Short mmCIF file of C-alpha atoms in Angstrom, two decimals:
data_model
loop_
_atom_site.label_atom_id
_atom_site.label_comp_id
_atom_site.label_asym_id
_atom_site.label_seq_id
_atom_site.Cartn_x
_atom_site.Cartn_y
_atom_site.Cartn_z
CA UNK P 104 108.99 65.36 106.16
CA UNK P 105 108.84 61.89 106.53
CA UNK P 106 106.15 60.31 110.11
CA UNK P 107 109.28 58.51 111.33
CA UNK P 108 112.85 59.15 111.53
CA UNK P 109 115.64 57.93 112.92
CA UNK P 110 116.11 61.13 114.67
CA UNK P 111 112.58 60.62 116.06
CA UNK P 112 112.76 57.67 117.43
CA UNK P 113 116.47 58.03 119.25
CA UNK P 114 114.55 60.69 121.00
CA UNK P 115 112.38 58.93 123.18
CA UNK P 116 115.35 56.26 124.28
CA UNK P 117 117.62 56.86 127.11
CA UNK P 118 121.34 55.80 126.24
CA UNK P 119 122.62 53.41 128.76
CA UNK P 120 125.86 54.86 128.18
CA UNK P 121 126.33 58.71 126.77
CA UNK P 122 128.17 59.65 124.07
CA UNK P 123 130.43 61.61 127.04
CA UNK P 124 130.89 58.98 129.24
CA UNK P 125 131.54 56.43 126.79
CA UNK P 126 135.09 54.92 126.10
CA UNK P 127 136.76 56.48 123.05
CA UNK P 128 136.36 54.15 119.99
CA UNK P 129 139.46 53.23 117.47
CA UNK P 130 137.92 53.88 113.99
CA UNK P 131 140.47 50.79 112.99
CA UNK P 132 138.23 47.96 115.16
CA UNK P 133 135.17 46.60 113.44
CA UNK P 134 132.11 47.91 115.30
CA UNK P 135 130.24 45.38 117.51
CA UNK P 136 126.84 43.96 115.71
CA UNK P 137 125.74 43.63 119.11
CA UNK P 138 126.06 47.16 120.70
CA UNK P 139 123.87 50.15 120.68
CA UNK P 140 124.40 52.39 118.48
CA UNK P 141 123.53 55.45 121.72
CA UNK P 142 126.30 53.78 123.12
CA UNK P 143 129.20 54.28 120.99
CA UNK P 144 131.46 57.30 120.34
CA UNK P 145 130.42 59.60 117.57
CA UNK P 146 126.84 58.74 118.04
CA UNK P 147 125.52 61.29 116.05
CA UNK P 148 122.28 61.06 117.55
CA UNK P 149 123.30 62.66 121.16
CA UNK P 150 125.42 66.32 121.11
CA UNK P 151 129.22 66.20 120.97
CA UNK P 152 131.08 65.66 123.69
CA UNK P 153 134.03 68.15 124.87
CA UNK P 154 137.23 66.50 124.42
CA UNK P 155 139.50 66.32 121.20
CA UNK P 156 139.03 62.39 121.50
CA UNK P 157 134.85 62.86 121.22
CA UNK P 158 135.37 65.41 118.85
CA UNK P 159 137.43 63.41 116.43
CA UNK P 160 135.03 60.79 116.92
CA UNK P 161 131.86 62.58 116.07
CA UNK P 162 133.58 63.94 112.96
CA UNK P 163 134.88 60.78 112.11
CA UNK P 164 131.16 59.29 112.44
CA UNK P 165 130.00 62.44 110.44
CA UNK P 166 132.14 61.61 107.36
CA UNK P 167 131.04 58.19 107.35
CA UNK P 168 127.28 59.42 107.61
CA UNK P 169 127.79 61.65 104.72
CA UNK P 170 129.43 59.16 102.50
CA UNK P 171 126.26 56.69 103.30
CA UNK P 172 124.30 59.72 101.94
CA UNK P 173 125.94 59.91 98.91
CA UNK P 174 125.62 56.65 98.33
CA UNK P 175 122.15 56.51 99.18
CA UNK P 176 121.22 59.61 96.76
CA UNK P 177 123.59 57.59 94.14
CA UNK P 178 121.11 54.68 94.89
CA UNK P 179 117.96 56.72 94.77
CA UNK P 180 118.89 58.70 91.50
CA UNK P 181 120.25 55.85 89.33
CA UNK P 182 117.62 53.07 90.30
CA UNK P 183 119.17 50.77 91.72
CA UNK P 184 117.22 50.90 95.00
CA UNK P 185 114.40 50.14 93.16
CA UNK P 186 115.58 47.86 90.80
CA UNK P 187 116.81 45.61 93.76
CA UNK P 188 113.18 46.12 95.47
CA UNK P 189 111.17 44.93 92.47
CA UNK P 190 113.71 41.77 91.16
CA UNK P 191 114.88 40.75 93.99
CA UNK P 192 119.05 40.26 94.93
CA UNK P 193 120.82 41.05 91.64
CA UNK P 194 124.60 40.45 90.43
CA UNK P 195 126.74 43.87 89.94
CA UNK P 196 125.88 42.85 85.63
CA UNK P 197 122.67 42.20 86.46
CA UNK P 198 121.67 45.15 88.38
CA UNK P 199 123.75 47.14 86.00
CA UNK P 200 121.57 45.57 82.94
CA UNK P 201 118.39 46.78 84.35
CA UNK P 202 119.08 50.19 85.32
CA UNK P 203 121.86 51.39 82.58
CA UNK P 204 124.55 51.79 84.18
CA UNK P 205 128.12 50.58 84.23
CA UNK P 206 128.71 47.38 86.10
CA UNK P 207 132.10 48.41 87.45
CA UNK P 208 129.92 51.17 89.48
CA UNK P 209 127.42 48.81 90.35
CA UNK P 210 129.92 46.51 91.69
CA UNK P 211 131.60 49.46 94.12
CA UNK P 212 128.33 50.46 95.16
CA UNK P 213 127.05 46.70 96.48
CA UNK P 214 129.86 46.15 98.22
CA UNK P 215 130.16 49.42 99.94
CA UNK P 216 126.01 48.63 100.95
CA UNK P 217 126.56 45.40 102.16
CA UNK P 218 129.90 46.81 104.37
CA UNK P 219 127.46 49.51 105.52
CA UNK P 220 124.48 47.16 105.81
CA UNK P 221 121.77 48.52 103.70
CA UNK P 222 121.86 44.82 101.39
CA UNK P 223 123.18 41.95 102.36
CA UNK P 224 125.20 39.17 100.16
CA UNK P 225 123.32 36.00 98.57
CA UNK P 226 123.43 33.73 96.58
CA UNK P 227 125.52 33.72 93.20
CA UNK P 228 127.41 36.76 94.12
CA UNK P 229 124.41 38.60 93.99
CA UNK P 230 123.04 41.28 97.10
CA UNK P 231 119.69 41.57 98.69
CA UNK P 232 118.20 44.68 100.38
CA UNK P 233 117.34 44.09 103.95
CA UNK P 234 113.66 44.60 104.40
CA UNK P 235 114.30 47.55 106.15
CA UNK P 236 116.19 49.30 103.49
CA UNK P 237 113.25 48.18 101.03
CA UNK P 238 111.21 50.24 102.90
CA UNK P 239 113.17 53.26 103.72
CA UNK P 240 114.99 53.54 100.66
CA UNK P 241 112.93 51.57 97.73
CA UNK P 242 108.85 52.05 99.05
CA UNK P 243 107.75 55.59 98.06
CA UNK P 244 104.45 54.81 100.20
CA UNK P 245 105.79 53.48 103.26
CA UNK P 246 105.51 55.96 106.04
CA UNK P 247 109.62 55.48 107.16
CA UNK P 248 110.26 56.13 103.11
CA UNK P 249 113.50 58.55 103.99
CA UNK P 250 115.80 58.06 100.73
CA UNK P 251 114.75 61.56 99.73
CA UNK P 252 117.00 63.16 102.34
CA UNK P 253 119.99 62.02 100.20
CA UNK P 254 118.52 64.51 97.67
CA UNK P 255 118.08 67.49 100.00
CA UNK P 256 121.31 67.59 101.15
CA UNK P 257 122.95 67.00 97.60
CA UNK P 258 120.86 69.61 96.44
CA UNK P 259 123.00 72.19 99.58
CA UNK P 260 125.96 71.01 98.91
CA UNK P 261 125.62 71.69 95.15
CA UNK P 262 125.28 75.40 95.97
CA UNK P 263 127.45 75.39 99.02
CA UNK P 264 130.00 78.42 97.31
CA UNK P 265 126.37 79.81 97.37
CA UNK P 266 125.25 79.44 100.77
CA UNK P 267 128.99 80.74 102.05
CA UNK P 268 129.11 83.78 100.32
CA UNK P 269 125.57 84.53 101.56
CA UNK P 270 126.24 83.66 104.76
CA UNK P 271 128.96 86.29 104.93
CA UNK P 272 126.74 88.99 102.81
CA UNK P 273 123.71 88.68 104.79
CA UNK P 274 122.13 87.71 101.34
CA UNK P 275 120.64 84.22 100.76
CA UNK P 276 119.93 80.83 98.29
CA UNK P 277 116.69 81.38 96.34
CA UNK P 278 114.77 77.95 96.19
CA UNK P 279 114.90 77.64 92.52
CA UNK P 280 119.08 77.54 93.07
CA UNK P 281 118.72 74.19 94.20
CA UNK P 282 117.03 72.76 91.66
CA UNK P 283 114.94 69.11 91.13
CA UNK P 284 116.36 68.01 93.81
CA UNK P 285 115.25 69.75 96.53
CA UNK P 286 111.62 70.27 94.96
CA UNK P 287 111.18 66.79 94.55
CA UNK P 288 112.98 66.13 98.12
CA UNK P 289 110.16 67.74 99.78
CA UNK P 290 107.63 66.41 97.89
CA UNK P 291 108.60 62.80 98.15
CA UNK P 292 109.32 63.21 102.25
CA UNK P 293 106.14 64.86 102.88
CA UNK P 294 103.85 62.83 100.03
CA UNK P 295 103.09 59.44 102.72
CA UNK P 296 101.94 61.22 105.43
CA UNK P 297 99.96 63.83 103.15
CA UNK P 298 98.20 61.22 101.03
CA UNK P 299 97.94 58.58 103.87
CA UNK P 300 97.58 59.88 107.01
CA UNK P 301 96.46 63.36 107.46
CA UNK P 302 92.87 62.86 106.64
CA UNK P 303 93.11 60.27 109.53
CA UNK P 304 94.52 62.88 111.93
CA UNK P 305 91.47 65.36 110.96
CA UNK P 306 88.69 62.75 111.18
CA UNK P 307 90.19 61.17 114.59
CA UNK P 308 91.37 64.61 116.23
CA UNK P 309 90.30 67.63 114.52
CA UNK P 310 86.24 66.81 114.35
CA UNK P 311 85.00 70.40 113.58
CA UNK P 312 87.03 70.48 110.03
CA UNK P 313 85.94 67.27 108.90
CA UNK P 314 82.43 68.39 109.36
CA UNK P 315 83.59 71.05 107.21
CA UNK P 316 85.39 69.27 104.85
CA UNK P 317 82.57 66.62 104.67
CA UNK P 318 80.37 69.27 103.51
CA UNK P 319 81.81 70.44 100.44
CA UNK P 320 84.13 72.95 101.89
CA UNK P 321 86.00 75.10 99.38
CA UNK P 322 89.78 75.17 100.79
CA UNK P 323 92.51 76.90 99.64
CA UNK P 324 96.35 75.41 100.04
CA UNK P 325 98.97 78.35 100.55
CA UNK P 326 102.57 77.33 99.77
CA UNK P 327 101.28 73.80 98.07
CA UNK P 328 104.64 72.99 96.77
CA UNK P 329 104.21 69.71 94.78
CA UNK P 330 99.94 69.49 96.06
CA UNK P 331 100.34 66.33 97.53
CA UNK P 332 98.67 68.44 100.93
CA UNK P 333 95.63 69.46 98.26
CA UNK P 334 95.33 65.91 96.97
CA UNK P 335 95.27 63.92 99.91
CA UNK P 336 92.17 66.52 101.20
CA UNK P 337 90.53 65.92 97.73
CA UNK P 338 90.93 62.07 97.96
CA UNK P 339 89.67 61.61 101.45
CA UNK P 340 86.57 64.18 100.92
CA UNK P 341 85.22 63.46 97.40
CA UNK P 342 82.62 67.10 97.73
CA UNK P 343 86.04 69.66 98.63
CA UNK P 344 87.11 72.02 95.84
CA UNK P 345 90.71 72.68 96.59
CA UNK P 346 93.03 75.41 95.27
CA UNK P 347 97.35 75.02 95.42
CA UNK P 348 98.80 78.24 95.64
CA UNK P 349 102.31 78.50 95.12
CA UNK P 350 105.08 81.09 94.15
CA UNK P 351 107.69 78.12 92.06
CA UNK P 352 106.49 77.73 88.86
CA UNK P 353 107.82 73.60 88.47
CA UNK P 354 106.01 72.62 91.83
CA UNK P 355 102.81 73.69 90.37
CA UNK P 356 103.59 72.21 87.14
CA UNK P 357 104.44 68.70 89.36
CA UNK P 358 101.47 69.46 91.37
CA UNK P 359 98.85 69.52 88.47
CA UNK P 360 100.37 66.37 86.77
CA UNK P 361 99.96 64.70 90.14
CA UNK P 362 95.96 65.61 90.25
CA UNK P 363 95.75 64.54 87.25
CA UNK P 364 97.34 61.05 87.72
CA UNK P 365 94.87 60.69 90.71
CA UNK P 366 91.96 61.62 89.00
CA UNK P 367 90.95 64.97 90.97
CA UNK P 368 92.12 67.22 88.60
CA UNK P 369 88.25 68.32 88.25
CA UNK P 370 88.02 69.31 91.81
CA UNK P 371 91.79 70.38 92.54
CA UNK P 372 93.38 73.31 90.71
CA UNK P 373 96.97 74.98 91.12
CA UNK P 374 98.13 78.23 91.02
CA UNK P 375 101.40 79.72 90.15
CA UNK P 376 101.00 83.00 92.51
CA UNK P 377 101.11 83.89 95.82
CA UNK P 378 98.23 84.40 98.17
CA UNK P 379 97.67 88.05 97.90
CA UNK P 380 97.36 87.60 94.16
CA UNK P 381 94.66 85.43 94.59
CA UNK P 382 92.62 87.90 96.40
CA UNK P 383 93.39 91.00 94.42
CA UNK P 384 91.87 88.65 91.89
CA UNK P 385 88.31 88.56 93.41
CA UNK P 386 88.40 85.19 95.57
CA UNK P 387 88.32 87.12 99.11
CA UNK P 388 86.14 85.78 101.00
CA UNK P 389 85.52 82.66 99.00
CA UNK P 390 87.12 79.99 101.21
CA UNK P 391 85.57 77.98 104.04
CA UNK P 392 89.00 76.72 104.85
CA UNK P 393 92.77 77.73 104.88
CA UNK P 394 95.57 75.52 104.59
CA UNK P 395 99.31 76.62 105.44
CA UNK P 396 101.24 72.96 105.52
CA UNK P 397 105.49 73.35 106.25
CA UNK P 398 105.26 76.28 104.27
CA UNK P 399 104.90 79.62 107.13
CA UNK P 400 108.77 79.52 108.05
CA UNK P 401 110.09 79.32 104.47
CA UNK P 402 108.43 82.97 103.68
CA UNK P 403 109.95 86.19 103.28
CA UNK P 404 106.94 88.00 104.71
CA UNK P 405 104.75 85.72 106.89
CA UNK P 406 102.37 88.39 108.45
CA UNK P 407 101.42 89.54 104.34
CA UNK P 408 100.97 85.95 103.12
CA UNK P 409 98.68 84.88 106.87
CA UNK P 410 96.87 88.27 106.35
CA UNK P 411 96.28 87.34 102.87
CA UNK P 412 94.68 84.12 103.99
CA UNK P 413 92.43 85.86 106.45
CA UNK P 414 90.90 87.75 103.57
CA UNK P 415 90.57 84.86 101.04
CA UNK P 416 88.50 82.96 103.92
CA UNK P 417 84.71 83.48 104.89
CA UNK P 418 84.26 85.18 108.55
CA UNK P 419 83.78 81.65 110.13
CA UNK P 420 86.68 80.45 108.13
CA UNK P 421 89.33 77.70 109.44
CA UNK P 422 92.75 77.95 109.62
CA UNK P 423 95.23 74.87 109.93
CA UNK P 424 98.75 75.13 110.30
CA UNK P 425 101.33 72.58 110.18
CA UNK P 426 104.54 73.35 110.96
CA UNK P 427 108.42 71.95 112.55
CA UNK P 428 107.36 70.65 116.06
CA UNK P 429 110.45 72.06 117.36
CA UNK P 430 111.27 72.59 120.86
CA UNK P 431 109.05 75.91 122.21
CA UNK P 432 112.45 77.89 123.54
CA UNK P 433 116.05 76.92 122.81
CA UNK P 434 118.19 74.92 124.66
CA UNK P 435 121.72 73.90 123.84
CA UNK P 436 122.58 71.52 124.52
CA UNK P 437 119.45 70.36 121.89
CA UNK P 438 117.57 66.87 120.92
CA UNK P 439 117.49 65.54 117.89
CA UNK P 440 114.96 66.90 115.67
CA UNK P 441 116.07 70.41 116.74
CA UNK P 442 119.65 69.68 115.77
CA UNK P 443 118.17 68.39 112.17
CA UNK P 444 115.98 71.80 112.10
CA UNK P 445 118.92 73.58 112.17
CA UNK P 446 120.87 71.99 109.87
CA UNK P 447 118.05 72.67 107.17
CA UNK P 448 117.73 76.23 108.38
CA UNK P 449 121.72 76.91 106.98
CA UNK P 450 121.39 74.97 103.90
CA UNK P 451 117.89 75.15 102.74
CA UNK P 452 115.27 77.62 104.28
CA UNK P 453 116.91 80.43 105.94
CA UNK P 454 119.25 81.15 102.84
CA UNK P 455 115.82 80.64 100.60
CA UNK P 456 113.84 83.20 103.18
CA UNK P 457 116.33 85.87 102.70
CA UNK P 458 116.93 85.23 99.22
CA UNK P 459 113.81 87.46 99.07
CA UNK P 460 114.37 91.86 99.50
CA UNK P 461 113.26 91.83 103.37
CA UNK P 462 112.92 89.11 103.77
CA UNK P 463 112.42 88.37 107.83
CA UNK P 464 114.68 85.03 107.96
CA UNK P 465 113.16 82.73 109.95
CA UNK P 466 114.42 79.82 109.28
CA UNK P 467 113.41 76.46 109.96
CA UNK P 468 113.19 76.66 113.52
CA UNK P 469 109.83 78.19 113.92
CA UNK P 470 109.10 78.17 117.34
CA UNK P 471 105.18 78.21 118.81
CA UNK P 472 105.61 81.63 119.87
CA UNK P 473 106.94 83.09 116.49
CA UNK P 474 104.10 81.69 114.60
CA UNK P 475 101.75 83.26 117.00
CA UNK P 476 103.20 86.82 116.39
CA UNK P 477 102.92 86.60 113.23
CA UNK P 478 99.33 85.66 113.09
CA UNK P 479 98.66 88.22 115.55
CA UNK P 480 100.31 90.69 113.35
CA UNK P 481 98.42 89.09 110.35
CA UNK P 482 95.15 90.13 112.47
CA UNK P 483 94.04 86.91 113.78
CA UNK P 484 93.17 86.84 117.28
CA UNK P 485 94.30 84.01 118.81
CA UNK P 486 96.76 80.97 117.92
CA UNK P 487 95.99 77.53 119.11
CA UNK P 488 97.87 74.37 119.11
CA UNK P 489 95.87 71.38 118.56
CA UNK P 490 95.95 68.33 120.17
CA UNK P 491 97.64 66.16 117.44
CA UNK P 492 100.54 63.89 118.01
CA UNK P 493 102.60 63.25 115.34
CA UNK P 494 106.90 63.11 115.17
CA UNK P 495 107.71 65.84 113.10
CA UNK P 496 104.67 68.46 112.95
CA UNK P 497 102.76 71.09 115.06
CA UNK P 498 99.83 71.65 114.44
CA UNK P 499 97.54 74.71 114.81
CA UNK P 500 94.36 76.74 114.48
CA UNK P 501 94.31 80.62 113.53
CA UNK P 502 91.15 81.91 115.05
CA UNK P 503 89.72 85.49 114.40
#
């Protein structure tokens, strides 16, 4: 996922006013510019309140959210996000012109961004993005770049006859159901941080690895999805040999275009398999370093695929982890991020978890102490979290 989130930073603000307490808002006034968004009814950011009046509000402020999604995944898909990034504020005809598409749409669509605030109007009758949409919506590199969400949850709601029917068979949602745009979802949320910022979070808090990686370590990548984890490493430590190993066919397709467009497609290689296959195939052992990145509570059978890594690695092997830094028990009601968790759990991971014959379900929300069972299962000895701050991931050590 994306380093910063809206979700993320709510978290660490107090409301002046809760969500409970607050006086109930008529959906007919025009909001105030000048309030708080914590403060108002149907803040979506705090848990529902108890009375039909809060209630109505937060679904009210829920079906405004997810029309702002569509519109943003509209945005996203056709261009025009872009478009409006790179030329600057653009007429409905003009905007229309350079992304081919139909100016009546194009039209609806400004408007509806400038009522919601994503652009603003200009001059001409043409619409600007605000700087912060440019960067959260347009800027594939900035580390708040969050447009890809839009695709996630189009991609659940495509299959959401799917998901229902599972969720009354006790069946599930493979991950190829949901097609581009959940592949590329992940990708493009996780890609920043993974190309930008995790080789800073090894070299500044994780000094034993980069020794490692610094000396030509051989890693392997379980679960690489797109390999933007396996890039990144390659980038920031010119002497690692990396290999991505994961089950979807079209991520590893993606992932070795993606080496190849960065030049490391020498030292990088990708896999279509899963780890076990790699060491029935002779590379046990042949790993200084193991790399499981938001992969361990998407699989069917976590102890197989962490025992798996134990035997591809060397006996002084390393094992990082990175995985939802959910809360370590549940609470209800929950914060933010946990709330979010969850809502990818039902439409995304748990369905895609037991999509797979037994298939253990774990869903997105992974707590510390799950992980750490199933390593110790897997036959590590101990499971460490690591002293790495960041606003969406925990991260941690396998040792033995």
């Amino acid at each position: 996922m994306s380093t910063t989130t809206p979700a993320t930073r709510a978290a660490s603000t107090t409301p002046a006013t809760s969500a409970a307490t607050a006086p109930p808002a008529d959906p007919a006034e025009p909001a105030d510019p000048a309030g708080s968004a914590a403060t108002r009814p149907g803040d979506l950011l705090a848990p529902v309140g108890p009375s039909p009046a809060e209630v109505a509000d937060r679904v009210f402020a829920a079906s405004l959210g997810a029309q702002e999604l569509a519109a943003v995944h509209a945005g996203d898909r056709l261009g025009w996000y872009r478009a409006l990034a790179r030329s600057g504020p653009c007429t409905p005809d003009e905007l229309a012109a350079r992304t081919a598409s139909h100016p009546r749409y194009a039209r609806e669509w400004l408007e509806h961004q400038a009522a919601a605030g994503f652009v603003v109007p200009a001059a001409g009758g043409a619409f600007a993005l605000t700087p912060g949409a440019a960067a959260v919506l347009a800027d594939a590199d900035s580390p708040s770049y969050l447009a890809p969400l839009a695709r996630m949850h189009a991609a659940s709601v495509r299959v959401s006859d799917e998901l229902h029917a599972a969720y009354r068979s006790g069946g599930g949602v493979a991950w190829e159901r949901l097609g581009a745009d959940a592949r590329e979802a992940q990708a493009a949320l996780n890609r920043p941080f993974l190309l930008h910022g995790l080789a800073d979070v090894v070299a500044e808090r994780l000094p034993d690895l980069d020794d490692r990686l610094r000396g030509g370590a051989r890693v392997v990548d379980v679960g690489c999805g797109e390999g933007w984890s396996s890039i990144g490493l390659a980038l920031a430590y010119e002497d690692v040999e990396v290999t991505g190993v994961d089950l979807d066919p079209a991520s590893v397709a993606a992932a070795r275009r993606h080496a190849a467009a960065r030049g490391v497609e020498d030292r990088v290689r990708f896999v279509a398999a899963d780890a076990a296959t790699l060491a029935r195939r002779g590379a046990a052992g042949g790993y200084d370093v193991g790399l499981a990145f938001e992969c361990v509570h998407d699989l069917a059978d976590p102890v197989a695929v962490l025992a798996a890594v134990r035997t591809l690695l060397a006996d002084d092997g390393w094992v990082l982890v990175a995985d939802e830094r959910v809360a370590e028990e549940f609470t209800a009601p929950a914060g933010p991020l946990d709330r979010w968790y969850y809502g990818f759990s039902l439409g995304v991971c748990l369905p895609d978890g037991l999509s797979h014959p037994g298939g253990v379900g774990t869903g997105t929300v992974m707590r510390p102490a799950t992980l750490a069972g199933y390593a110790r299962a897997a036959g590590f000895a101990a499971t460490e979290v690591l002293p790495v701050e960041h606003d969406l991931f925990r991260f941690y050590r396998l040792r033995g």
